[in-house]
Amino acid sequence: MSGGTRFILVGCGLMGKRHIRGLAEARRHGLCGARLVGVIDKVSDRASEAAELAERLLGERPAVFTSLEDAVEGVEFEAADVCTEPASHHLVAEPLLEAGVSCLVEKPLSITVRGCRRILDASIKGGAVLAVAENYRRDPVNRLAKAIIDGGELGGWIGALHIIAGGGDAVLLSPWRHKLSGGILIDLCCHYMDIFNYFFGAPERVSGFAALLRKVRYLREAGGNAVKKTPVEAEAEDFLDTTLHYRDNIVAKFVANLAVTGEGVWRRLVFFEGGSMEIPMERTGEPLRVSKPLDQDYLELMPHTAFLGQKPGEPYSVSQTAAEEIYDRETRALFPGILNGYKMDFWEADSKLIALELADFFRCVEEGGVPETGGREGMLSVAMVVAALESSYAGRSVRLEDVLELKVEGYQARINRDIGLISDK
Ligand SMILES: NC(=O)c1ccc[n+]([C@@H]2O[C@H](COP(=O)([O-])OP(=O)(O)OC[C@H]3O[C@@H](n4cnc5c(N)ncnc54)[C@H](O)[C@@H]3O)[C@@H](O)[C@H]2O)c1
């Protein structure tokens, strides 16, 4: 277990508080001994709420601040956990990293590639550990999927399809996500791009089409017999159709329509030469399903069912011995007896995945080593979404390398200006 690193939490909104629960979970399982010594939020009530939560769950009340500058003056720390909105990640993390303070930064590392590079460069300059809080790949279901891909038992992969349709006209979590510099697509989809990167590596080229389908969204509150609706103007696109081009003409397709109402869809499939794998949504605990058709299964097809596939998937069977190879010690400690899937609610699973990312970060801070999702991985997942947005903006496909090297920045220019990364002067 790591131990003793003093750290501050910057940003005590939804995710900041979830990180406190994650730390408590890591501590309960002996995976991390870091001490939260200060909580900072520019909204003082939120910082105080976080301090109360920390006192209750961790047994020690951190000092409360409303600015990073006050925290630097008021408390000693070696690390920081940055949970502010993405548009401010560079403003918080850059000076800290340059001063040698290791940072765990919530995803997306920044809202543009330029912002990611600034943070990455600061970590190199300051010689500090930079990790990106990417929790999805730590879900046991994605560890299992990766083991099946790498094990090759279904043959080589020949395609992937991930489709999300939902959201309706609701404000998705918070109004800032619908501002241009909040970028709901970057905020959400960087998770899934990280998963593609984890499974298959970085694509060579990306093509995309993005659109803003709902220009007004609503915050809803229950009020007596009626529902109170407050309109919020939306600027950021809520539809993205992305094609990630890999070598040998293999394509991973990702479609997110966050504006549709009524019945939604969430499906993620990987297709191999010899079968398919369906990976359920993170934090649901649903089992991963695999289909491995035999020649006999083809014989039973009718003309109208020929394109529906040969065989429905079934939960993939994992033995105890295989589980010990697939899941690392910490995952097995947090998900005891894990084989394929788990039974717990969203919040419990969420705390465990955050516990895993915190344990990884603090281990690297204290013992050396490279975090599983460092600055480079964080930047790649942002660049993959941004590449799709750039492609839509330019009306042509783009090379991922060009986006990473800032040769393609047309779409991002306005955001970079908005968040102070470039100026007109
Ligand atoms: N990994 C996940 O599953 C997941 C889920 C939700 C959010 N997130 C990420 O967590 C981050 C925060 O999202 P959220 O939903 O908690 O947002 P939020 O709006 O609920 O909280 C952000 C907080 O940061 C504070 N803040 C902003 N700038 C600050 C500054 N300079 N100094 C101090 N405080 C400042 C705000 O006052 C606010 O309380 C985002 O990067 C988001 O993408 C990740």
Coordinates of C-alpha atoms and ligand atoms in Angstrom, one line a residue:
M1 CA 0.0 0.0 0.0
S2 CA 1.2 3.5 -0.8
G3 CA 1.3 5.8 2.2
G4 CA 1.7 9.3 3.4
T5 CA 1.5 11.5 0.3
R6 CA -0.3 14.8 1.3
F7 CA -2.6 16.0 -1.5
I8 CA -5.2 18.6 -2.2
L9 CA -8.5 18.2 -4.1
V10 CA -9.2 21.1 -6.5
G11 CA -12.9 21.2 -7.5
C12 CA -15.5 19.7 -5.2
G13 CA -18.5 19.3 -7.4
L14 CA -19.9 16.0 -8.6
M15 CA -16.6 14.3 -9.3
G16 CA -14.6 15.8 -6.6
K17 CA -16.9 14.2 -4.0
R18 CA -16.8 10.9 -5.8
H19 CA -13.0 11.0 -5.5
I20 CA -13.3 11.3 -1.8
R21 CA -15.6 8.2 -1.8
G22 CA -13.0 6.5 -4.0
L23 CA -10.2 7.3 -1.6
A24 CA -12.2 5.9 1.3
E25 CA -12.8 2.7 -0.7
A26 CA -9.0 2.4 -1.5
R27 CA -8.2 2.9 2.1
R28 CA -10.7 0.4 3.3
H29 CA -9.0 -2.2 1.1
G30 CA -5.4 -1.2 2.1
L31 CA -4.6 0.1 -1.4
C32 CA -3.7 3.7 -0.7
G33 CA -2.6 5.6 2.3
A34 CA -2.5 9.2 0.9
R35 CA -3.8 12.0 3.1
L36 CA -6.2 14.6 1.8
V37 CA -5.0 17.8 3.5
G38 CA -6.9 20.5 1.6
V39 CA -10.1 20.9 -0.4
I40 CA -10.5 23.8 -2.8
D41 CA -13.6 25.1 -4.6
K42 CA -14.3 28.6 -5.8
V43 CA -17.8 28.0 -4.4
S44 CA -17.1 27.9 -0.7
D45 CA -20.2 25.7 0.3
R46 CA -19.0 23.0 -2.0
A47 CA -15.5 23.0 -0.5
S48 CA -17.1 22.8 3.0
E49 CA -19.3 19.9 2.0
A50 CA -16.3 18.1 0.7
A51 CA -14.4 18.7 3.9
E52 CA -17.4 17.3 5.9
L53 CA -17.6 14.2 3.6
A54 CA -13.8 13.7 4.0
E55 CA -14.0 14.0 7.8
R56 CA -16.8 11.4 7.9
L57 CA -15.3 8.9 5.5
L58 CA -11.5 9.4 6.1
G59 CA -11.5 10.5 9.7
E60 CA -9.5 13.7 9.1
R61 CA -10.9 17.1 8.2
P62 CA -8.9 18.8 5.4
A63 CA -8.4 22.5 5.4
V64 CA -10.9 24.5 3.2
F65 CA -9.9 27.0 0.6
T66 CA -11.6 29.0 -2.2
S67 CA -8.6 29.4 -4.4
L68 CA -5.5 27.4 -5.3
E69 CA -3.3 30.4 -4.4
D70 CA -4.7 30.3 -0.8
A71 CA -4.1 26.6 -0.6
V72 CA -0.5 26.9 -1.7
E73 CA 0.0 29.4 1.1
G74 CA -2.0 27.6 3.7
V75 CA -1.0 23.9 3.5
E76 CA 1.9 21.7 2.5
F77 CA 1.3 19.0 -0.1
E78 CA 3.1 16.9 -2.7
A79 CA 0.2 16.1 -5.0
A80 CA -3.1 17.4 -6.3
D81 CA -6.3 15.8 -7.6
V82 CA -7.8 18.1 -10.2
C83 CA -11.6 17.7 -10.5
T84 CA -12.6 21.1 -12.0
E85 CA -14.4 21.6 -15.3
P86 CA -12.1 20.6 -18.3
A87 CA -11.8 24.1 -19.6
S88 CA -9.9 25.0 -16.4
H89 CA -7.7 21.9 -16.1
H90 CA -4.6 23.6 -17.7
L91 CA -5.1 26.7 -15.4
V92 CA -4.9 24.5 -12.3
A93 CA -2.5 21.7 -13.3
E94 CA 0.1 23.6 -15.3
P95 CA 1.5 25.8 -12.5
L96 CA 1.3 22.9 -10.0
L97 CA 3.2 20.4 -12.3
E98 CA 5.8 23.0 -13.2
A99 CA 6.4 23.5 -9.5
G100 CA 7.0 19.7 -9.2
V101 CA 3.6 18.8 -7.7
S102 CA 2.3 15.5 -9.1
C103 CA -1.3 15.7 -10.5
L104 CA -4.1 13.4 -11.1
V105 CA -6.3 15.3 -13.6
E106 CA -9.8 14.2 -14.4
K107 CA -10.6 13.3 -18.0
P108 CA -10.6 14.9 -20.5
L109 CA -7.1 16.1 -19.8
S110 CA -8.1 19.3 -21.5
I111 CA -10.8 20.4 -24.0
T112 CA -8.3 20.8 -26.8
V113 CA -5.1 19.1 -27.9
R114 CA -3.2 22.4 -27.3
G115 CA -4.4 22.4 -23.7
C116 CA -3.3 18.8 -23.3
R117 CA 0.1 19.5 -24.6
R118 CA 0.5 22.5 -22.2
I119 CA -0.2 20.2 -19.3
L120 CA 2.0 17.4 -20.6
D121 CA 4.9 19.8 -21.1
A122 CA 4.5 21.2 -17.6
S123 CA 4.8 17.7 -16.1
I124 CA 8.0 17.1 -18.1
K125 CA 9.4 20.5 -17.0
G126 CA 8.6 20.0 -13.4
G127 CA 9.6 16.3 -13.3
A128 CA 6.2 15.5 -11.7
V129 CA 3.9 12.5 -12.2
L130 CA 0.9 13.3 -14.4
A131 CA -2.0 10.8 -14.5
V132 CA -5.4 11.1 -16.1
A133 CA -8.3 9.9 -14.1
E134 CA -9.6 7.4 -16.7
N135 CA -11.8 5.0 -14.7
Y136 CA -13.7 3.2 -17.5
R137 CA -10.9 0.9 -18.7
R138 CA -10.4 -0.2 -15.0
D139 CA -13.9 -1.8 -15.0
P140 CA -13.4 -5.5 -14.9
V141 CA -15.5 -5.9 -18.0
N142 CA -12.9 -4.0 -20.0
R143 CA -10.0 -5.9 -18.5
L144 CA -11.8 -9.1 -19.6
A145 CA -12.4 -7.7 -23.1
K146 CA -8.8 -6.8 -23.4
A147 CA -7.7 -10.3 -22.4
I148 CA -10.0 -11.9 -25.0
I149 CA -8.7 -9.5 -27.7
D150 CA -5.1 -10.2 -26.8
G151 CA -5.6 -13.9 -26.3
G152 CA -6.7 -14.3 -29.9
E153 CA -9.2 -17.1 -29.3
L154 CA -11.8 -15.4 -31.6
G155 CA -9.1 -14.6 -34.3
G156 CA -8.0 -11.1 -35.3
W157 CA -10.4 -8.1 -34.9
I158 CA -12.0 -6.9 -38.1
G159 CA -14.3 -4.2 -36.9
A160 CA -16.0 -2.5 -33.9
L161 CA -19.2 -0.7 -33.4
H162 CA -20.3 1.5 -30.5
I163 CA -23.6 3.3 -30.6
I164 CA -25.1 5.5 -28.0
A165 CA -28.5 7.2 -28.5
G166 CA -30.2 8.9 -25.6
G167 CA -30.1 12.1 -23.5
G168 CA -33.3 13.7 -24.8
D169 CA -33.6 17.4 -24.2
A170 CA -32.1 17.2 -20.7
V171 CA -29.1 19.2 -19.5
L172 CA -26.6 16.4 -19.3
L173 CA -25.2 16.6 -15.7
S174 CA -24.4 20.3 -15.8
P175 CA -24.9 23.4 -18.0
W176 CA -21.1 23.8 -18.6
R177 CA -21.1 20.6 -20.7
H178 CA -23.3 22.3 -23.3
K179 CA -21.0 25.4 -23.6
L180 CA -18.6 25.5 -26.5
S181 CA -15.7 25.2 -24.1
G182 CA -17.5 22.4 -22.1
G183 CA -17.9 20.2 -25.1
I184 CA -20.3 17.4 -24.0
L185 CA -18.9 15.2 -26.9
I186 CA -15.3 15.6 -25.7
D187 CA -16.3 15.2 -22.1
L188 CA -18.2 12.0 -22.7
C189 CA -16.6 10.4 -25.7
C190 CA -13.0 10.7 -24.5
H191 CA -13.8 7.7 -22.2
Y192 CA -14.8 5.6 -25.2
M193 CA -11.9 6.7 -27.3
D194 CA -9.6 5.7 -24.4
I195 CA -11.2 2.2 -24.6
F196 CA -10.6 1.9 -28.3
N197 CA -7.0 3.1 -27.7
Y198 CA -6.7 0.5 -24.9
F199 CA -8.0 -2.3 -27.1
F200 CA -6.6 -1.5 -30.5
G201 CA -4.1 1.3 -30.2
A202 CA -4.4 4.7 -31.9
P203 CA -6.0 4.9 -35.4
E204 CA -4.2 6.3 -38.3
R205 CA -7.0 8.5 -39.7
V206 CA -10.3 9.8 -38.4
S207 CA -13.4 11.0 -40.2
G208 CA -16.4 12.5 -38.5
F209 CA -19.6 14.4 -38.7
A210 CA -20.8 16.5 -35.8
A211 CA -23.9 18.6 -35.3
L212 CA -25.8 20.5 -32.7
L213 CA -29.3 19.0 -32.7
R214 CA -30.8 20.6 -29.6
K215 CA -30.1 24.3 -29.2
V216 CA -32.1 24.5 -26.0
R217 CA -32.0 21.9 -23.2
Y218 CA -33.8 21.9 -19.9
L219 CA -32.9 21.5 -16.2
R220 CA -35.9 19.7 -14.6
E221 CA -36.9 19.8 -11.0
A222 CA -39.9 18.2 -9.3
G223 CA -42.2 20.9 -7.9
G224 CA -45.6 19.7 -6.5
N225 CA -47.6 18.1 -9.2
A226 CA -45.7 19.8 -12.0
V227 CA -42.1 19.6 -13.3
K228 CA -40.3 22.9 -13.3
K229 CA -38.2 23.3 -16.5
T230 CA -35.4 25.9 -16.8
P231 CA -34.1 26.3 -20.3
V232 CA -30.4 26.3 -21.0
E233 CA -28.9 27.4 -24.3
A234 CA -26.6 24.8 -25.9
E235 CA -23.6 25.6 -28.0
A236 CA -21.7 22.4 -28.1
E237 CA -22.5 19.7 -30.6
D238 CA -24.6 16.7 -29.3
F239 CA -24.3 14.4 -32.3
L240 CA -21.1 12.7 -33.5
D241 CA -20.6 10.1 -36.1
T242 CA -16.9 8.9 -36.1
T243 CA -15.0 6.5 -38.1
L244 CA -11.6 5.5 -36.8
H245 CA -9.4 4.0 -39.6
Y246 CA -6.9 1.4 -38.5
R247 CA -4.4 -0.4 -40.7
D248 CA -5.5 -3.1 -43.2
N249 CA -8.8 -1.1 -43.8
I250 CA -10.1 -2.1 -40.4
V251 CA -12.6 0.4 -39.0
A252 CA -14.1 1.2 -35.6
K253 CA -17.3 3.1 -35.8
F254 CA -18.6 5.3 -32.9
V255 CA -21.9 7.1 -33.0
A256 CA -23.3 9.2 -30.2
N257 CA -26.6 10.9 -30.6
L258 CA -27.2 12.7 -27.2
A259 CA -30.4 14.4 -28.3
V260 CA -32.8 11.6 -29.0
T261 CA -35.8 11.0 -26.7
G262 CA -37.9 7.9 -26.0
E263 CA -36.2 4.5 -26.4
G264 CA -32.4 4.7 -26.3
V265 CA -29.6 2.5 -27.4
W266 CA -26.3 1.6 -25.9
R267 CA -24.4 -1.2 -27.6
R268 CA -20.7 -1.9 -28.1
L269 CA -19.5 -4.8 -30.1
V270 CA -16.2 -6.0 -31.4
F271 CA -16.1 -8.3 -34.4
F272 CA -13.4 -10.9 -35.0
E273 CA -12.7 -13.3 -37.8
G274 CA -14.2 -16.1 -35.7
G275 CA -17.0 -14.4 -33.7
S276 CA -18.1 -11.4 -31.8
M277 CA -17.9 -9.9 -28.3
E278 CA -20.5 -7.6 -26.7
I279 CA -19.1 -5.4 -24.0
P280 CA -21.8 -3.9 -21.7
M281 CA -21.7 -0.4 -20.2
E282 CA -19.2 0.2 -17.5
R283 CA -20.4 0.2 -13.9
T284 CA -23.5 -2.0 -14.7
G285 CA -21.8 -5.2 -13.7
E286 CA -23.5 -6.9 -16.7
P287 CA -21.5 -9.9 -18.1
L288 CA -19.5 -9.7 -21.3
R289 CA -21.0 -11.9 -24.0
V290 CA -19.3 -13.8 -26.7
S291 CA -20.6 -15.5 -29.8
K292 CA -18.4 -18.1 -31.6
P293 CA -20.5 -19.6 -34.4
L294 CA -19.8 -23.0 -35.9
D295 CA -20.4 -24.1 -39.5
Q296 CA -23.6 -25.7 -38.4
D297 CA -25.0 -22.4 -37.2
Y298 CA -24.7 -21.0 -40.8
L299 CA -26.8 -23.8 -42.1
E300 CA -29.8 -22.8 -40.0
L301 CA -30.0 -19.3 -41.4
M302 CA -33.0 -18.2 -43.5
P303 CA -32.7 -15.6 -46.3
H304 CA -34.1 -12.9 -44.1
T305 CA -31.9 -13.7 -41.1
A306 CA -28.6 -14.1 -43.0
F307 CA -27.5 -10.6 -41.9
L308 CA -28.6 -10.8 -38.3
G309 CA -25.6 -12.9 -37.4
Q310 CA -25.3 -16.7 -36.9
K311 CA -25.6 -17.0 -33.2
P312 CA -26.6 -14.8 -30.2
G313 CA -23.8 -14.1 -27.7
E314 CA -23.6 -15.9 -24.3
P315 CA -21.9 -14.8 -21.1
Y316 CA -18.2 -15.7 -21.5
S317 CA -17.1 -18.3 -19.1
V318 CA -14.1 -17.4 -16.9
S319 CA -12.4 -20.0 -14.6
Q320 CA -11.0 -19.0 -11.2
T321 CA -7.4 -19.7 -12.5
A322 CA -8.0 -17.5 -15.6
A323 CA -9.5 -14.7 -13.4
E324 CA -6.2 -14.6 -11.5
E325 CA -4.4 -13.8 -14.7
I326 CA -7.0 -11.4 -16.1
Y327 CA -7.6 -9.2 -13.1
D328 CA -4.7 -7.7 -11.1
R329 CA -4.4 -8.1 -7.3
E330 CA -6.1 -4.7 -6.6
T331 CA -9.1 -5.4 -8.9
R332 CA -9.6 -8.8 -7.2
A333 CA -9.4 -7.1 -3.8
L334 CA -12.1 -4.6 -4.7
F335 CA -14.3 -7.1 -6.7
P336 CA -13.9 -10.3 -4.6
G337 CA -14.5 -13.5 -6.5
I338 CA -14.8 -11.6 -9.8
L339 CA -15.2 -13.9 -12.9
N340 CA -17.4 -12.2 -15.5
G341 CA -19.6 -9.4 -14.2
Y342 CA -20.5 -8.3 -10.7
K343 CA -23.6 -7.4 -8.6
M344 CA -23.4 -3.9 -7.1
D345 CA -25.1 -0.6 -7.7
F346 CA -23.6 2.2 -9.8
W347 CA -22.2 4.1 -6.8
E348 CA -20.4 1.2 -5.3
A349 CA -18.8 0.2 -8.6
D350 CA -18.0 3.9 -9.3
S351 CA -16.1 4.2 -5.9
K352 CA -14.1 1.0 -6.7
L353 CA -13.0 2.2 -10.1
I354 CA -11.9 5.5 -8.7
A355 CA -10.1 3.7 -5.9
L356 CA -8.1 1.8 -8.6
E357 CA -7.1 5.0 -10.4
L358 CA -6.1 6.7 -7.1
A359 CA -4.1 3.7 -6.0
D360 CA -2.2 3.7 -9.3
F361 CA -1.5 7.4 -9.2
F362 CA -0.2 7.4 -5.6
R363 CA 1.9 4.3 -6.1
C364 CA 3.7 6.1 -9.0
V365 CA 4.1 9.2 -6.9
E366 CA 5.6 7.3 -4.0
E367 CA 7.4 4.4 -5.6
G368 CA 8.2 5.7 -9.1
G369 CA 6.7 4.2 -12.2
V370 CA 4.4 5.3 -15.0
P371 CA 0.7 5.6 -14.5
E372 CA -1.5 3.4 -16.7
T373 CA -3.3 6.4 -18.1
G374 CA -0.6 9.1 -18.1
G375 CA -0.6 12.4 -20.0
R376 CA 0.1 10.8 -23.4
E377 CA -2.9 8.4 -23.1
G378 CA -5.1 11.3 -21.8
M379 CA -4.1 13.5 -24.8
L380 CA -4.7 10.6 -27.2
S381 CA -8.3 10.1 -26.1
V382 CA -9.0 13.8 -26.4
A383 CA -7.2 14.0 -29.8
M384 CA -9.4 11.1 -31.1
V385 CA -12.6 13.0 -30.4
V386 CA -11.2 16.3 -31.5
A387 CA -10.0 14.7 -34.8
A388 CA -13.6 13.7 -35.5
L389 CA -14.7 17.3 -34.8
E390 CA -11.9 18.7 -36.9
S391 CA -12.9 16.3 -39.7
S392 CA -16.5 17.5 -39.6
Y393 CA -15.3 21.1 -39.6
A394 CA -12.9 20.6 -42.5
G395 CA -15.1 18.3 -44.5
R396 CA -12.4 15.7 -45.0
S397 CA -10.7 12.9 -42.9
V398 CA -7.7 13.9 -40.8
R399 CA -4.5 12.1 -39.7
L400 CA -4.4 11.7 -36.0
E401 CA -0.8 12.5 -36.0
D402 CA -1.6 15.9 -37.6
V403 CA -4.1 16.7 -34.8
L404 CA -1.6 15.7 -32.1
E405 CA 1.1 17.9 -33.7
L406 CA -1.3 20.9 -33.9
K407 CA -1.2 21.0 -37.7
V408 CA -5.1 20.7 -37.7
E409 CA -6.7 23.2 -35.3
G410 CA -9.5 24.9 -37.2
Y411 CA -12.3 23.6 -35.1
Q412 CA -10.4 24.1 -31.9
A413 CA -9.3 27.7 -32.6
R414 CA -12.4 29.3 -31.0
I415 CA -12.2 27.1 -28.0
N416 CA -8.5 27.8 -27.6
R417 CA -9.3 31.5 -27.7
D418 CA -12.2 31.1 -25.2
I419 CA -10.0 29.3 -22.6
G420 CA -7.0 31.6 -23.1
L421 CA -4.7 29.2 -24.9
I422 CA -4.3 31.5 -27.9
S423 CA -4.9 35.2 -28.3
D424 CA -5.7 37.3 -31.4
K425 CA -2.8 39.7 -30.6
Ligands
LIG1 N1 -14.7 9.8 -14.8 C1 -16.0 10.0 -14.7 O1 -16.7 9.1 -14.7 C2 -16.4 11.4 -14.6 C3 -17.8 11.7 -14.3 C4 -18.2 13.0 -14.1 C5 -17.2 14.1 -14.3 N2 -16.0 13.7 -14.6 C6 -15.0 14.8 -14.9 O2 -14.7 15.5 -13.6 C7 -14.4 16.9 -13.9 C8 -15.4 17.7 -13.0 O3 -16.7 17.4 -13.4 P1 -18.0 17.6 -12.5 O4 -19.1 16.9 -13.1 O5 -17.5 17.2 -11.1 O6 -18.2 19.2 -12.6 P2 -18.8 20.1 -11.5 O7 -19.3 21.3 -12.2 O8 -19.9 19.4 -10.7 O9 -17.6 20.5 -10.5 C9 -16.5 21.3 -10.8 C10 -16.2 22.1 -9.6 O10 -14.9 22.8 -9.8 C11 -15.0 24.1 -9.3 N3 -14.0 24.9 -9.9 C12 -13.9 25.3 -11.2 N4 -12.7 26.0 -11.4 C13 -12.1 26.0 -10.2 C14 -10.9 26.6 -9.8 N5 -10.1 27.2 -10.6 N6 -10.6 26.4 -8.5 C15 -11.4 25.8 -7.6 N7 -12.5 25.2 -8.0 C16 -12.9 25.4 -9.2 C17 -16.5 24.5 -9.5 O11 -16.9 25.5 -8.7 C18 -17.2 23.2 -9.3 O12 -17.7 23.0 -8.0 C19 -14.6 17.1 -15.4 O13 -13.3 17.0 -16.0 C20 -15.4 15.9 -15.8 O14 -15.2 15.5 -17.1 C21 -15.5 12.5 -14.8

